[in-house]
mmCIF file of C-alpha atoms in Angstrom:
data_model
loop_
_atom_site.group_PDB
_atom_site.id
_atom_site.type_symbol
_atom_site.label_atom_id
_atom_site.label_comp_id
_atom_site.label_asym_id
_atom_site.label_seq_id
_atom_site.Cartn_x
_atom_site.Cartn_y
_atom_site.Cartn_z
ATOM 1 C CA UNK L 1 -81.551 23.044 4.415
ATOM 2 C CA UNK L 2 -78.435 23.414 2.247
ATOM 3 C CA UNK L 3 -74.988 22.516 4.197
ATOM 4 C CA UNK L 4 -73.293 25.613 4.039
ATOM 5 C CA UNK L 5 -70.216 26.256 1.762
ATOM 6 C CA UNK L 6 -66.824 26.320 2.715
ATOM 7 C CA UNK L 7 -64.760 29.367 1.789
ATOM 8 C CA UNK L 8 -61.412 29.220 -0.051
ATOM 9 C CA UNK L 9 -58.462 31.198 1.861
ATOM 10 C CA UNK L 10 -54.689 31.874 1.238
ATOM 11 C CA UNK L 11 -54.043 32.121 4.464
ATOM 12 C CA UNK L 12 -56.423 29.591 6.060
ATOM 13 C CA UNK L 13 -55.354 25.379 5.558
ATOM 14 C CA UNK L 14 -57.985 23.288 3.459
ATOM 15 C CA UNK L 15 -57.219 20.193 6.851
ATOM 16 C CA UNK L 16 -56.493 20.281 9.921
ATOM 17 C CA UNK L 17 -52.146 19.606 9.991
ATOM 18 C CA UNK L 18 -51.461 20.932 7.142
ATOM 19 C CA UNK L 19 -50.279 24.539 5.512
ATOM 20 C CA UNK L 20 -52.169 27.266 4.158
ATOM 21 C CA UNK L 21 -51.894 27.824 0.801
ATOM 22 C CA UNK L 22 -49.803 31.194 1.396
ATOM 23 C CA UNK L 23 -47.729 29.397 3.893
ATOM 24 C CA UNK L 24 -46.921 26.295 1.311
ATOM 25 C CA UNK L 25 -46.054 28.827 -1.143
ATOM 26 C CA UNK L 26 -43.712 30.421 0.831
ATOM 27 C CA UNK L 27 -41.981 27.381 2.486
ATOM 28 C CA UNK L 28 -41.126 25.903 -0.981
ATOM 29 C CA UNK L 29 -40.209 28.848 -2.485
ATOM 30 C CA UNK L 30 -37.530 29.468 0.265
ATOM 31 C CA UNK L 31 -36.375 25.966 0.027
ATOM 32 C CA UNK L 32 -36.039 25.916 -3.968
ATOM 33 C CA UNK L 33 -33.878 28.901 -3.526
ATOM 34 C CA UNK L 34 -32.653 27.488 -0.577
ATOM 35 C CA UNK L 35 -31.324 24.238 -3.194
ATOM 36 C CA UNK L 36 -30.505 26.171 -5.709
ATOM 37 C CA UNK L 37 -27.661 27.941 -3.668
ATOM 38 C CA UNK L 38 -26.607 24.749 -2.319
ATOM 39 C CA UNK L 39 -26.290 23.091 -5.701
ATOM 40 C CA UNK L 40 -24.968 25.846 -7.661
ATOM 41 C CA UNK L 41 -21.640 25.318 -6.459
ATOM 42 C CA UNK L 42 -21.610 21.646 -7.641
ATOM 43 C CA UNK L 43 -23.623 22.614 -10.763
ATOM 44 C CA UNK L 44 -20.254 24.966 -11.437
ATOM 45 C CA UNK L 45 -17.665 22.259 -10.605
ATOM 46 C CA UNK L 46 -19.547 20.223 -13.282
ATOM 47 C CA UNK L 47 -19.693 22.349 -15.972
ATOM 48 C CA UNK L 48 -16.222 23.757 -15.428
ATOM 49 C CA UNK L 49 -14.757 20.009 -15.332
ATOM 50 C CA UNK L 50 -16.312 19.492 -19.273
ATOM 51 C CA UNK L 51 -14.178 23.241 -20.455
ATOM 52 C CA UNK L 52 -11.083 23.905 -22.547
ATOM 53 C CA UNK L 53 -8.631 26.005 -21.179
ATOM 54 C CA UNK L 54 -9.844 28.838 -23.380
ATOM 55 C CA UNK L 55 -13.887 28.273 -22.782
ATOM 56 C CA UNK L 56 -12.551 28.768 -19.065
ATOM 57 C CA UNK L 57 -10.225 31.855 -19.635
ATOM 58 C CA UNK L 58 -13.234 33.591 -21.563
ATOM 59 C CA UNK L 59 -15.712 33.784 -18.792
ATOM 60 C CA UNK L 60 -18.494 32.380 -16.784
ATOM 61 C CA UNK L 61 -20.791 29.949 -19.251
ATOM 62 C CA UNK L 62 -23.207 27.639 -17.732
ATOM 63 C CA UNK L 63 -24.705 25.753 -20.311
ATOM 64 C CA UNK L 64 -22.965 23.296 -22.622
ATOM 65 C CA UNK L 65 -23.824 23.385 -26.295
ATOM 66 C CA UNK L 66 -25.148 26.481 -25.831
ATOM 67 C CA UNK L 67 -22.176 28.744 -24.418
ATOM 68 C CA UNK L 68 -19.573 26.242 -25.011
ATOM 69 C CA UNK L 69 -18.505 23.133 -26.288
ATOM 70 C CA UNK L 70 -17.843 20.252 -23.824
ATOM 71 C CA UNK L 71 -14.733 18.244 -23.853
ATOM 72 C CA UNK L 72 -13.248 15.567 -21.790
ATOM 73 C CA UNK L 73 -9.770 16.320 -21.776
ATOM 74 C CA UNK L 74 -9.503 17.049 -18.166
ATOM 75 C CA UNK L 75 -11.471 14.050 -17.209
ATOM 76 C CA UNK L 76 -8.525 12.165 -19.836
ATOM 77 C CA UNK L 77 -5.876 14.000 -18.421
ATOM 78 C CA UNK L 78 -6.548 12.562 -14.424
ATOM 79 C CA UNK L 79 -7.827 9.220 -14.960
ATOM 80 C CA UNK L 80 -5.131 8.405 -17.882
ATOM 81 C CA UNK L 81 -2.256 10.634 -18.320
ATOM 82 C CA UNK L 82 -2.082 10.382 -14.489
ATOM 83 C CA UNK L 83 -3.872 7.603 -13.268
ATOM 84 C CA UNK L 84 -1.069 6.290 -11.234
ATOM 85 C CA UNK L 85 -0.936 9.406 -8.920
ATOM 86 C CA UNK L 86 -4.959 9.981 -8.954
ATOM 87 C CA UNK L 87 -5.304 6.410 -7.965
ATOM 88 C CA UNK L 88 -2.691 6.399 -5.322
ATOM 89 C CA UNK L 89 -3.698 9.454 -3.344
ATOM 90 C CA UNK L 90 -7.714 8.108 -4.063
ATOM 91 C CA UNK L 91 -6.978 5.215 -2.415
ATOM 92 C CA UNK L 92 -4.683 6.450 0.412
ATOM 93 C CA UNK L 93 -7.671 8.826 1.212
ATOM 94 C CA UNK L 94 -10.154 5.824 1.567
ATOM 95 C CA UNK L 95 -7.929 3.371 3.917
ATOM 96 C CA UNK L 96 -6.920 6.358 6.286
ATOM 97 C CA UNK L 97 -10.119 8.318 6.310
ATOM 98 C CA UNK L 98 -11.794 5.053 6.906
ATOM 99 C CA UNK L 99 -9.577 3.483 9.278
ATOM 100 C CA UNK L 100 -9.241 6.344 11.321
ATOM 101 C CA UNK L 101 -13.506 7.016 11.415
ATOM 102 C CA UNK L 102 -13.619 3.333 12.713
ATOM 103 C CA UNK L 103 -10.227 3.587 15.651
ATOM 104 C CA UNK L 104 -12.091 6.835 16.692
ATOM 105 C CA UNK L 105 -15.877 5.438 16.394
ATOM 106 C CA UNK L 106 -14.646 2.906 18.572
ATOM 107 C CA UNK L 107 -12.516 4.010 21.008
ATOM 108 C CA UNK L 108 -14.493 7.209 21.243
ATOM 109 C CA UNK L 109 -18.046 5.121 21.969
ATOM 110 C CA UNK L 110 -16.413 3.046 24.713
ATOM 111 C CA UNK L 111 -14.967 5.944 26.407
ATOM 112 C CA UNK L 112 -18.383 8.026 26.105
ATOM 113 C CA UNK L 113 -20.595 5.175 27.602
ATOM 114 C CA UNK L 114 -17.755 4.355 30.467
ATOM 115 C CA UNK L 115 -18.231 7.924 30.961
ATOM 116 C CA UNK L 116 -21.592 7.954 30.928
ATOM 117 C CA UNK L 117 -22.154 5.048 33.614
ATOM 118 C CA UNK L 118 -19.186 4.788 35.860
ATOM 119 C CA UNK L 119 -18.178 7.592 37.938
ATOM 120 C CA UNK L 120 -13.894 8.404 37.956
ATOM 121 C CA UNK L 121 -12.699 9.743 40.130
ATOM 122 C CA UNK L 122 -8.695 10.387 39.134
ATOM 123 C CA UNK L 123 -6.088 11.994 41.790
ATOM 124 C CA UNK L 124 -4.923 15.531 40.445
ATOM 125 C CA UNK L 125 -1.845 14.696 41.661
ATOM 126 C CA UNK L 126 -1.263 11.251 39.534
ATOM 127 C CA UNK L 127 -2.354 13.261 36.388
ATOM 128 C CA UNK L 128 0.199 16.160 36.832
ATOM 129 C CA UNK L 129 3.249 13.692 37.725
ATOM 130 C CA UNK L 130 2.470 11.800 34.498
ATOM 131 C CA UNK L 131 2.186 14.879 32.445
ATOM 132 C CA UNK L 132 5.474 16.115 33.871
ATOM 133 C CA UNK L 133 7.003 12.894 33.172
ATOM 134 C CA UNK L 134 5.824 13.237 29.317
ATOM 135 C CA UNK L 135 7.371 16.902 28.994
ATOM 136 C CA UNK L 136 10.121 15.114 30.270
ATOM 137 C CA UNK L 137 10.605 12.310 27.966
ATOM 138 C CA UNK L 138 9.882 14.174 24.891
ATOM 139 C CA UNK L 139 12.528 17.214 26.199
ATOM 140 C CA UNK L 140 14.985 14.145 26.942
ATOM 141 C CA UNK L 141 14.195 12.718 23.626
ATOM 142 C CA UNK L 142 14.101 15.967 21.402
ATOM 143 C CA UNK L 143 16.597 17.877 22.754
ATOM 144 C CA UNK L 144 19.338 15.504 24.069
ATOM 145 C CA UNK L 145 18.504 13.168 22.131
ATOM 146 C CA UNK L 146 18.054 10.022 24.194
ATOM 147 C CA UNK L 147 16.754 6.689 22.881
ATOM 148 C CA UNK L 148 12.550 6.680 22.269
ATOM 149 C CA UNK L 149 11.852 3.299 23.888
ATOM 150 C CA UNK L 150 14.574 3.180 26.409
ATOM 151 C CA UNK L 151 13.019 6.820 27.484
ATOM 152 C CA UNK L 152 9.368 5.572 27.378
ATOM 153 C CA UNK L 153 10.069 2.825 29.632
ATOM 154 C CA UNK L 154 11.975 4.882 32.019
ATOM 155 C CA UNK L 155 9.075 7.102 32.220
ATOM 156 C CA UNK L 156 6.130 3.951 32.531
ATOM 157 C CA UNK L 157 8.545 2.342 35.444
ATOM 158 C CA UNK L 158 8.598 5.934 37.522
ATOM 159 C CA UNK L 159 4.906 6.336 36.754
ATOM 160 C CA UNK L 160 4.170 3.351 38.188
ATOM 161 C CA UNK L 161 6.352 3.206 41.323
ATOM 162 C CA UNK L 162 5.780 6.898 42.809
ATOM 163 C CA UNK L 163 2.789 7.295 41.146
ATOM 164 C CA UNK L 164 0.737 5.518 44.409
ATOM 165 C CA UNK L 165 3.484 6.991 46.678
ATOM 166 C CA UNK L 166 2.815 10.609 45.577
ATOM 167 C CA UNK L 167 -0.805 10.157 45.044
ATOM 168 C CA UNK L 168 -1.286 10.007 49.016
ATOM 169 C CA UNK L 169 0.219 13.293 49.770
ATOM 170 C CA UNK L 170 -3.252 15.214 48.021
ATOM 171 C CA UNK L 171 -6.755 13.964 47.820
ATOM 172 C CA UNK L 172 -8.405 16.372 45.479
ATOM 173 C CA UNK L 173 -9.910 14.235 42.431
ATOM 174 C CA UNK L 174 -11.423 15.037 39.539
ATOM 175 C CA UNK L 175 -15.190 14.035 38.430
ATOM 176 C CA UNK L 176 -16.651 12.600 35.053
ATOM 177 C CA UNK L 177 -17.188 16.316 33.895
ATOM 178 C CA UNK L 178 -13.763 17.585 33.758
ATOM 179 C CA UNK L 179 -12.474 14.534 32.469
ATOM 180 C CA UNK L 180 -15.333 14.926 29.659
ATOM 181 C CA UNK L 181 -14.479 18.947 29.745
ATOM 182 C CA UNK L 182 -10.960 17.938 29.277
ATOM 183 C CA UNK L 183 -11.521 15.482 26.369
ATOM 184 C CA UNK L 184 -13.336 18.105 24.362
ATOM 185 C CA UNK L 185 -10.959 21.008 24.778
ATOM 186 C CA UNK L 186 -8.245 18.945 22.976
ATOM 187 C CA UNK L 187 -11.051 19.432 19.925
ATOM 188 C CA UNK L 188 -10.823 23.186 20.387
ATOM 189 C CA UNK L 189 -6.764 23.209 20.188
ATOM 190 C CA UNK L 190 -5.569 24.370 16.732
ATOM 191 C CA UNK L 191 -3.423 21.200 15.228
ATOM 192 C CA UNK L 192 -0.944 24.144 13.915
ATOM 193 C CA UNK L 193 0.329 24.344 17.370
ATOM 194 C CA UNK L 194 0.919 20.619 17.571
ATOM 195 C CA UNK L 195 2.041 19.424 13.901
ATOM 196 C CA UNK L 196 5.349 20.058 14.434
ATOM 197 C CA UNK L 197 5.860 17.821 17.961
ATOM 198 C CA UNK L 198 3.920 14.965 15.595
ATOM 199 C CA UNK L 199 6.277 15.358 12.900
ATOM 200 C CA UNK L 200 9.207 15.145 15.200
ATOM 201 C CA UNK L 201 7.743 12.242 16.713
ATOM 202 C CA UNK L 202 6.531 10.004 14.116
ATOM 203 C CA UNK L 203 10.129 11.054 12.262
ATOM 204 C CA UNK L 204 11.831 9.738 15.443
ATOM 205 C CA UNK L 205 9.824 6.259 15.042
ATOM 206 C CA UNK L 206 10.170 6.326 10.925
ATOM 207 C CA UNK L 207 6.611 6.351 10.583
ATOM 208 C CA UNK L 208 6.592 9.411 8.301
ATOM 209 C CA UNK L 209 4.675 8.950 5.085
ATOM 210 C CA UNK L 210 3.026 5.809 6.100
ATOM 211 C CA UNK L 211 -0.863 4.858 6.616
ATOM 212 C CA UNK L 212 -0.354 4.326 10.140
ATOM 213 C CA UNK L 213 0.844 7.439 10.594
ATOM 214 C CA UNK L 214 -2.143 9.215 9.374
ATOM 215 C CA UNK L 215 -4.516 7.381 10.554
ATOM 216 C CA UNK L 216 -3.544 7.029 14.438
ATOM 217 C CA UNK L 217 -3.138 11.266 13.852
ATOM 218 C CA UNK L 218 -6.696 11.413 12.743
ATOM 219 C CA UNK L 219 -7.998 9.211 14.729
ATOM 220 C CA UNK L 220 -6.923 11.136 18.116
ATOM 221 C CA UNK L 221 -8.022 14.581 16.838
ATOM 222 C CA UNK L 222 -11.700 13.543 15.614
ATOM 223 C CA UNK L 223 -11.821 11.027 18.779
ATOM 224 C CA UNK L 224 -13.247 14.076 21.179
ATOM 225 C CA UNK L 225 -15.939 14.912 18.686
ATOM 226 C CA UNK L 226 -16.969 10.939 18.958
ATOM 227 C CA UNK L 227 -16.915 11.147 22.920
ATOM 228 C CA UNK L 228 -18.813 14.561 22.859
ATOM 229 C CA UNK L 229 -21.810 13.285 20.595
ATOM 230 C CA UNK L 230 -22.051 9.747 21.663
ATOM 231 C CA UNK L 231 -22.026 10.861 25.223
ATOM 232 C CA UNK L 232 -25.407 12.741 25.275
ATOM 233 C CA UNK L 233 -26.904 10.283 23.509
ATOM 234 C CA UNK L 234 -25.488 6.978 25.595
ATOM 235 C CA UNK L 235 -26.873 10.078 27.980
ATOM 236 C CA UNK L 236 -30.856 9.661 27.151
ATOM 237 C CA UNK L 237 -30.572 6.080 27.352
ATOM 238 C CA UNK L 238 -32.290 4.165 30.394
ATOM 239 C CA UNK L 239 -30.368 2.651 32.488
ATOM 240 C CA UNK L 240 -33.188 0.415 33.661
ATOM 241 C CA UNK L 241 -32.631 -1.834 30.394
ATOM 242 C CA UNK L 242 -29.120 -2.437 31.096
ATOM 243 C CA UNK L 243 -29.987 -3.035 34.777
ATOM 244 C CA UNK L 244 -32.467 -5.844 33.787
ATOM 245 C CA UNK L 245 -29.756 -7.237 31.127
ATOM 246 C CA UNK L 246 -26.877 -7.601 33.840
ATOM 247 C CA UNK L 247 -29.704 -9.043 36.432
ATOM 248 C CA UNK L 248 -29.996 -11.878 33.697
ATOM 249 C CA UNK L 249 -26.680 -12.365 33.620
ATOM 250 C CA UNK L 250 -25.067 -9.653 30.478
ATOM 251 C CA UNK L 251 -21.420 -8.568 31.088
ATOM 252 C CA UNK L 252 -20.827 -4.761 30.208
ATOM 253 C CA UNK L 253 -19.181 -5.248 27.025
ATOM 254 C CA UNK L 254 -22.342 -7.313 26.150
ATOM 255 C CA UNK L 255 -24.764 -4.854 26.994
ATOM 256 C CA UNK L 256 -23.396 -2.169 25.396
ATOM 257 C CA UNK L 257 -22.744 -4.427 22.343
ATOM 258 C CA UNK L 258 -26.756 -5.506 22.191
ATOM 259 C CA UNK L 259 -28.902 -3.462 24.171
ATOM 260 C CA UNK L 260 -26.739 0.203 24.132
ATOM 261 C CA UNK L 261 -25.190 0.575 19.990
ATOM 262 C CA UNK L 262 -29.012 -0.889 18.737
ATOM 263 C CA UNK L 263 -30.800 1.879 20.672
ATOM 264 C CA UNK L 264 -27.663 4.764 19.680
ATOM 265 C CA UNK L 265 -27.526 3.665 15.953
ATOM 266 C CA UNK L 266 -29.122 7.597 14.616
ATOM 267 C CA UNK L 267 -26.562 8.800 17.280
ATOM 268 C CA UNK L 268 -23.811 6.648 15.919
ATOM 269 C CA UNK L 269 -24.539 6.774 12.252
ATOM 270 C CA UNK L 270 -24.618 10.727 12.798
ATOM 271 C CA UNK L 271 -20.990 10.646 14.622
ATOM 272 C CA UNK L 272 -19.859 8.119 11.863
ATOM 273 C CA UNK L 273 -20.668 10.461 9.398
ATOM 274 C CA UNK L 274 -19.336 13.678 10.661
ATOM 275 C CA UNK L 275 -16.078 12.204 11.834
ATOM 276 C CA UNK L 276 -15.367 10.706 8.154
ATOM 277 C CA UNK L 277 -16.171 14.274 6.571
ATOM 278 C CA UNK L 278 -13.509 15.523 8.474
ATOM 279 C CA UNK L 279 -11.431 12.562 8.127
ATOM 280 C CA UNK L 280 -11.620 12.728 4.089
ATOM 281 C CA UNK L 281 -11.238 16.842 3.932
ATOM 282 C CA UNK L 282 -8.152 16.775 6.525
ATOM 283 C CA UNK L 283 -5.200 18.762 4.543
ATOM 284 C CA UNK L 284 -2.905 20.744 7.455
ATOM 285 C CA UNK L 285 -2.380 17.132 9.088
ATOM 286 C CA UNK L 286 -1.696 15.339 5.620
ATOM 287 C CA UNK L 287 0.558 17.749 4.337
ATOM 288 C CA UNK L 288 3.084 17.776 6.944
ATOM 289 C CA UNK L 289 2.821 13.995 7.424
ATOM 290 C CA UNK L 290 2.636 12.575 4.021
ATOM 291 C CA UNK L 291 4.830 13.350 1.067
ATOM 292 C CA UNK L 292 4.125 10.948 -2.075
ATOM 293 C CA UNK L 293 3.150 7.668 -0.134
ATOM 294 C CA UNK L 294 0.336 7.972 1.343
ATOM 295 C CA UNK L 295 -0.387 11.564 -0.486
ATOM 296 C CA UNK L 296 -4.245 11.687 -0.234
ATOM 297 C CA UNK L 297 -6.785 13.585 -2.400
ATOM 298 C CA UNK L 298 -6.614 17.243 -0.264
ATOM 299 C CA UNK L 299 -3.475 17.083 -1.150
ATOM 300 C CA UNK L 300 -3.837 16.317 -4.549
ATOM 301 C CA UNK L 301 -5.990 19.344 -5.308
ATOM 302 C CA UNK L 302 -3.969 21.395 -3.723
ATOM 303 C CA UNK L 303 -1.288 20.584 -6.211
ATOM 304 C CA UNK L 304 -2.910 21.505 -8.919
ATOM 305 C CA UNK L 305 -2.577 25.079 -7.601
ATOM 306 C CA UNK L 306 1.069 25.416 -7.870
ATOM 307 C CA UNK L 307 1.850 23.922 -11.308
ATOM 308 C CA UNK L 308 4.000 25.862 -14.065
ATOM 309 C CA UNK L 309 0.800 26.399 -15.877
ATOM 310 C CA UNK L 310 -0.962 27.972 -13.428
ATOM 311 C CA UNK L 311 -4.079 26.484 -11.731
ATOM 312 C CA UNK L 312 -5.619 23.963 -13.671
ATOM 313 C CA UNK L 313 -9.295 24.798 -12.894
ATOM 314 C CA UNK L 314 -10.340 21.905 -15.154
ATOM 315 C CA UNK L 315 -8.741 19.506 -13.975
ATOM 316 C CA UNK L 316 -9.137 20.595 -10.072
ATOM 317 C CA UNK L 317 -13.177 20.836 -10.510
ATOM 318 C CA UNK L 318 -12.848 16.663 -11.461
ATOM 319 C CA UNK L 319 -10.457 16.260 -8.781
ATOM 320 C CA UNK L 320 -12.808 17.333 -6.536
ATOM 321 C CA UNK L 321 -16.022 16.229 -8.455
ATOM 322 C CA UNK L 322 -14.748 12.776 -7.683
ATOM 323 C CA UNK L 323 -13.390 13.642 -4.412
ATOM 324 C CA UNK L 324 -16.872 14.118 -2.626
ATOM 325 C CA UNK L 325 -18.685 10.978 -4.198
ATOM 326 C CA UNK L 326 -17.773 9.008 -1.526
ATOM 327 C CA UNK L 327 -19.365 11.317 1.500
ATOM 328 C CA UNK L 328 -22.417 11.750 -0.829
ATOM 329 C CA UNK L 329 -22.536 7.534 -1.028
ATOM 330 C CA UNK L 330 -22.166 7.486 2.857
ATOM 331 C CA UNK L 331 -24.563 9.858 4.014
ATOM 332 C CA UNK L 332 -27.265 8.522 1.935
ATOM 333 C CA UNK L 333 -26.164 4.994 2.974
ATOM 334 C CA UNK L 334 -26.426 6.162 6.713
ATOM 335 C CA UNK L 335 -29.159 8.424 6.123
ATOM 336 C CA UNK L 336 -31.673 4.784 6.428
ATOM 337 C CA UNK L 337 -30.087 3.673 9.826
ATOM 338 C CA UNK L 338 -30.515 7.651 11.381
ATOM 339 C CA UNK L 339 -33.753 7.651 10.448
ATOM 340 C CA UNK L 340 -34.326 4.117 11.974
ATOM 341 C CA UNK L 341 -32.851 4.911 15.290
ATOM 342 C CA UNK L 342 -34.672 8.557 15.152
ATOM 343 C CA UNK L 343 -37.814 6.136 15.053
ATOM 344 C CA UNK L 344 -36.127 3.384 17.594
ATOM 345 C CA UNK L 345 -35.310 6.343 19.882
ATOM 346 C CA UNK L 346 -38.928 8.035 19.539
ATOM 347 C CA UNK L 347 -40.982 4.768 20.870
ATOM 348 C CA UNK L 348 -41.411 4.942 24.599
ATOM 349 C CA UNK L 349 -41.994 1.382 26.056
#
């Protein structure tokens, strides 16, 4: 007796697991087109950064040799008719975006995993008096013009002498959600509203135009986005393994340092990530902060929209050709250790 044959189908998988025909067809024809919108847009900064002036005033061509004739002028005109100001701001961009995506990374983990295991429990009261002594120092110091440290110690020394004295009179406290709540609304404020108090403030100090200025800016506005991710996943985490590591004798700091970061690495390397994407594209913060100093790369593009000549679309499109290569290098360094802690994270012991 003859085994019977098997019938071919579109819409019916050869194996169990795996796609139909039909369904295969579809999926990769939705993500080729899917790709092909995505890369278009680099595809066009490319192409545009190898035109003439004219090949660029005469309309969309995509392929060189064909439509036009590629030249390297703008490619000669950034790296050496102005390699001293393409440098500087390409360099500026690298120690603040990274300097700021580690101060946040680590500040912002800490805080999430304290958050995470210990329960606070502020007094309402406490909070308000020190946030009315802050309006107060920066109306003393902005409008009358009082001294910035003599102020800020005025302000620490009545903190911390009526702060217990005060804190008696009410007993409502806040819990680990509002504080988190609280941390990620400062995400959700506009930095419009508050550029202008940090330019008044880091003027008062001289600080304007400098590295440090930057990055201890970008550092506090990404730093909620670091809390809110790392949080959930310090979240998922058992606690039984730190339990067992502080029964054999781990401090805190230890177990989060070899037990908790290990086991959050996809988590981490995610945050990392995301935080110095928004680190390197930050323009509203660096423009009011930064004049020629510590001018970074946003702010070099945008130059090149204001010039006598019009907007050098050339030039620009290797401006920012250049500008992402260093977010493309990081996410497919990072893209190893996600993937690692994805499988870390998936193996139940």
């Amino acid at each position: 007796m003859s085994a019977p044959t098997r019938r071919y189908s579109l819409f019916e998988p050869n194996k169990i697991g795996e796609l139909s025909p039909a369904a295969k067809f579809i999926l990769y024809s939705f993500l080729a087109a899917w790709s092909l919108f995505v890369l278009f847009p680099i595809y066009w900064l490319l192409i545009t950064s190898f035109k003439t002036p004219a090949a660029v005033n005469n309309g969309p061509f995509f392929l060189p040799w064909v439509d036009f004739q590629p030249s390297l002028h703008a490619w000669r005109d950034l790296f050496i008719l102005d390699f001293e100001d393409t440098f500087r701001a390409y360099s500026n961009s690298i120690i603040i975006a990274v300097s700021s995506t580690a101060l946040s990374v680590l500040v912002g983990s800490m805080a999430a995993y304290s958050l995470s295991r210990i329960e606070f429990a502020p007094n309402l009261i406490t909070i308000l008096y020190f946030v009315a002594l802050l309006i107060g120092s920066c109306v003393a110091i902005g409008v009358y013009g009082a001294d910035l440290w003599l102020t800020l110690a005025v302000a620490v020394a009545l903190f911390f002498l009526l702060a217990r004295a005060v804190g008696k009179l009410y007993t409502v406290r806040l819990k680990n959600g509002d504080i988190l709540f609280w941390i990620i609304s400062q995400r959700i404020l506009a930095p419009i509203v508050v550029v202008v108090p940090i330019y008044m403030m880091f003027q008062s100090v001289r600080l304007l135009d400098t590295h440090i200025a930057l990055i201890l800016t970008y550092a506090v506005v990404n730093m909620p986005i670091v809390v809110w991710l790392m949080y959930d996943f310090f979240s998922s985490i058992p606690r039984d393994l730190e339990e067992s590591a502080q029964i054999d004798g781990a401090t805190m700091i230890m177990t989060f340092r070899e037990i908790v970061l290990p086991l959050s690495r996809a988590g981490l390397s995610a945050t990392t990530l995301l935080v110095m994407i928004f680190a390197w594209n930050e323009y509203l913060l660096a423009l009011f902060i930064s004049t020629s100093n510590a001018q970074t790369l946003p702010i070099l593009v945008a130059a090149m929209n204001a010039g006598e000549r019009g907007i050098l679309w050339w030039t620009m499109s290797v401006a920012i050709i250049v500008m992402i290569i260093p977010v493309v290098v990081l996410a497919v360094v990072l893209q190893k250790y996600i993937t690692k802690g994805l499988l870390v994270g998936a193996v139940k012991g």
